Amino acid sequence: MKIQKPPRLSRAFGRSTPGALCEPFSVTTTFPGGRCTLLVVVGDLDLSTVAIFVECAEIALRRGGALVVDLGGVTFCTGAGFRTLHGVQRTADEAAVPVAWVVGTPALRRLLRGSGAAGFSCYGDRADALAAAG
């Protein structure tokens, strides 16, 4: 299953010139080996895209089994995106579903680990996260 949002005008704190298009946002869901669910997130994780991510994550959490969230393609994460990542981790903890986070950028890894929130298991690549998820 792939949910994709079309490109939109950038409103992200002057990150680009007015009228420039941002990366299209998408969340792709796959079931590698049938034992876990893999969500691959690409694009900006902000107020206009978090609902799509939350919907996909909730479906994956209801399915059961481990969840691997690959954030390697996330190009920008706002405060709304950060709060959403925490919300997904909290929901997974309540449902006793293990979550492995693939974090491609050092900045996002520091943000998740340095937030003081327990439970974020961060991995540098997808293979390590899938192996940890079982």
Tab-separated table of C-alpha atoms in Angstrom:
chain	number	residue	atom	x	y	z
A	1	MET	CA	0.000	0.000	0.000
A	2	LYS	CA	1.386	3.413	-0.892
A	3	ILE	CA	-0.199	6.697	0.062
A	4	GLN	CA	1.281	9.711	-1.661
A	5	LYS	CA	0.537	13.377	-1.384
A	6	PRO	CA	1.216	15.571	-4.424
A	7	PRO	CA	3.902	18.292	-4.299
A	8	ARG	CA	2.871	21.486	-2.540
A	9	LEU	CA	4.193	24.973	-2.165
A	10	SER	CA	6.852	25.330	0.493
A	11	ARG	CA	5.848	27.236	3.611
A	12	ALA	CA	8.696	25.937	5.739
A	13	PHE	CA	10.328	28.944	7.400
A	14	GLY	CA	12.052	30.250	4.300
A	15	ARG	CA	13.771	26.948	3.501
A	16	SER	CA	13.365	27.650	-0.188
A	17	THR	CA	12.341	30.412	-2.498
A	18	PRO	CA	8.635	31.259	-2.601
A	19	GLY	CA	6.790	28.992	-4.981
A	20	ALA	CA	9.386	26.232	-4.921
A	21	LEU	CA	7.961	22.731	-4.738
A	22	CYS	CA	8.800	20.432	-1.858
A	23	GLU	CA	9.469	16.742	-2.210
A	24	PRO	CA	6.291	14.696	-2.610
A	25	PHE	CA	5.345	12.976	0.653
A	26	SER	CA	4.683	9.244	0.716
A	27	VAL	CA	4.376	6.376	3.149
A	28	THR	CA	4.888	2.919	1.688
A	29	THR	CA	3.775	-0.107	3.700
A	30	THR	CA	5.280	-3.542	3.080
A	31	PHE	CA	5.412	-6.810	4.988
A	32	PRO	CA	8.949	-8.196	4.648
A	33	GLY	CA	8.962	-11.848	5.579
A	34	GLY	CA	5.424	-11.548	6.965
A	35	ARG	CA	6.698	-11.138	10.538
A	36	CYS	CA	6.697	-7.369	10.759
A	37	THR	CA	5.395	-4.258	9.046
A	38	LEU	CA	7.746	-1.816	7.332
A	39	LEU	CA	6.733	1.813	6.837
A	40	VAL	CA	9.012	3.822	4.538
A	41	VAL	CA	8.466	7.571	4.914
A	42	VAL	CA	9.718	9.978	2.228
A	43	GLY	CA	9.462	13.786	2.135
A	44	ASP	CA	8.696	16.488	4.680
A	45	LEU	CA	7.036	15.361	7.907
A	46	ASP	CA	5.023	18.422	8.875
A	47	LEU	CA	1.538	19.551	9.824
A	48	SER	CA	0.162	18.856	6.348
A	49	THR	CA	1.525	15.281	6.190
A	50	VAL	CA	1.379	13.869	9.725
A	51	ALA	CA	-2.213	12.646	9.328
A	52	ILE	CA	-1.150	10.349	6.487
A	53	PHE	CA	1.723	8.972	8.562
A	54	VAL	CA	-0.478	8.457	11.630
A	55	GLU	CA	-3.115	6.620	9.587
A	56	CYS	CA	-0.531	4.220	8.146
A	57	ALA	CA	1.132	3.689	11.540
A	58	GLU	CA	-2.189	2.965	13.273
A	59	ILE	CA	-3.088	0.368	10.648
A	60	ALA	CA	0.322	-1.260	11.081
A	61	LEU	CA	0.008	-1.274	14.883
A	62	ARG	CA	-3.447	-2.894	14.702
A	63	ARG	CA	-1.996	-5.614	12.481
A	64	GLY	CA	0.306	-6.676	15.314
A	65	GLY	CA	3.870	-7.853	15.111
A	66	ALA	CA	6.888	-5.610	15.150
A	67	LEU	CA	6.922	-2.285	13.330
A	68	VAL	CA	9.921	-0.873	11.469
A	69	VAL	CA	9.663	2.803	10.497
A	70	ASP	CA	12.248	3.917	7.940
A	71	LEU	CA	12.720	7.692	8.216
A	72	GLY	CA	15.760	7.698	5.925
A	73	GLY	CA	13.854	9.594	3.247
A	74	VAL	CA	12.522	12.300	5.570
A	75	THR	CA	13.948	15.567	4.304
A	76	PHE	CA	12.491	17.876	6.967
A	77	CYS	CA	10.719	17.333	10.297
A	78	THR	CA	8.777	20.084	12.054
A	79	GLY	CA	7.627	20.141	15.651
A	80	ALA	CA	4.324	18.600	14.557
A	81	GLY	CA	6.236	15.751	12.926
A	82	PHE	CA	8.364	15.272	16.031
A	83	ARG	CA	5.283	15.137	18.287
A	84	THR	CA	3.732	12.635	15.895
A	85	LEU	CA	6.767	10.351	16.096
A	86	HIS	CA	6.476	10.452	19.892
A	87	GLY	CA	2.760	9.717	19.666
A	88	VAL	CA	3.338	6.665	17.481
A	89	GLN	CA	6.011	5.393	19.883
A	90	ARG	CA	3.687	5.944	22.861
A	91	THR	CA	0.804	4.138	21.117
A	92	ALA	CA	3.123	1.239	20.247
A	93	ASP	CA	4.332	1.041	23.853
A	94	GLU	CA	0.741	0.913	25.098
A	95	ALA	CA	-0.038	-1.885	22.616
A	96	ALA	CA	3.218	-3.717	23.493
A	97	VAL	CA	4.364	-3.545	19.866
A	98	PRO	CA	8.127	-3.198	19.393
A	99	VAL	CA	9.169	-0.376	17.052
A	100	ALA	CA	12.536	-0.045	15.322
A	101	TRP	CA	13.256	3.396	13.851
A	102	VAL	CA	15.591	3.691	10.861
A	103	VAL	CA	17.057	7.160	11.084
A	104	GLY	CA	19.270	8.158	8.181
A	105	THR	CA	20.376	11.604	9.269
A	106	PRO	CA	22.490	12.323	12.354
A	107	ALA	CA	20.363	15.379	13.164
A	108	LEU	CA	17.123	13.390	13.370
A	109	ARG	CA	18.858	10.633	15.346
A	110	ARG	CA	20.104	13.193	17.887
A	111	LEU	CA	16.639	14.718	18.057
A	112	LEU	CA	14.967	11.391	18.847
A	113	ARG	CA	17.599	10.113	21.254
A	114	GLY	CA	18.139	13.463	22.944
A	115	SER	CA	14.459	14.130	23.509
A	116	GLY	CA	14.506	12.306	26.815
A	117	ALA	CA	11.779	9.948	25.657
A	118	ALA	CA	12.407	6.315	26.389
A	119	GLY	CA	11.611	3.698	23.833
A	120	PHE	CA	13.165	5.000	20.630
A	121	SER	CA	15.287	2.186	19.229
A	122	CYS	CA	17.217	3.897	16.435
A	123	TYR	CA	19.181	2.088	13.735
A	124	GLY	CA	21.396	3.417	10.980
A	125	ASP	CA	20.041	1.207	8.215
A	126	ARG	CA	16.988	-0.817	7.357
A	127	ALA	CA	18.729	-4.223	7.456
A	128	ASP	CA	19.766	-3.733	11.100
A	129	ALA	CA	16.282	-2.594	12.087
A	130	LEU	CA	14.599	-5.530	10.346
A	131	ALA	CA	17.025	-7.957	12.016
A	132	ALA	CA	16.295	-6.421	15.420
A	133	ALA	CA	12.538	-6.554	14.817
A	134	GLY	CA	12.786	-10.255	14.135
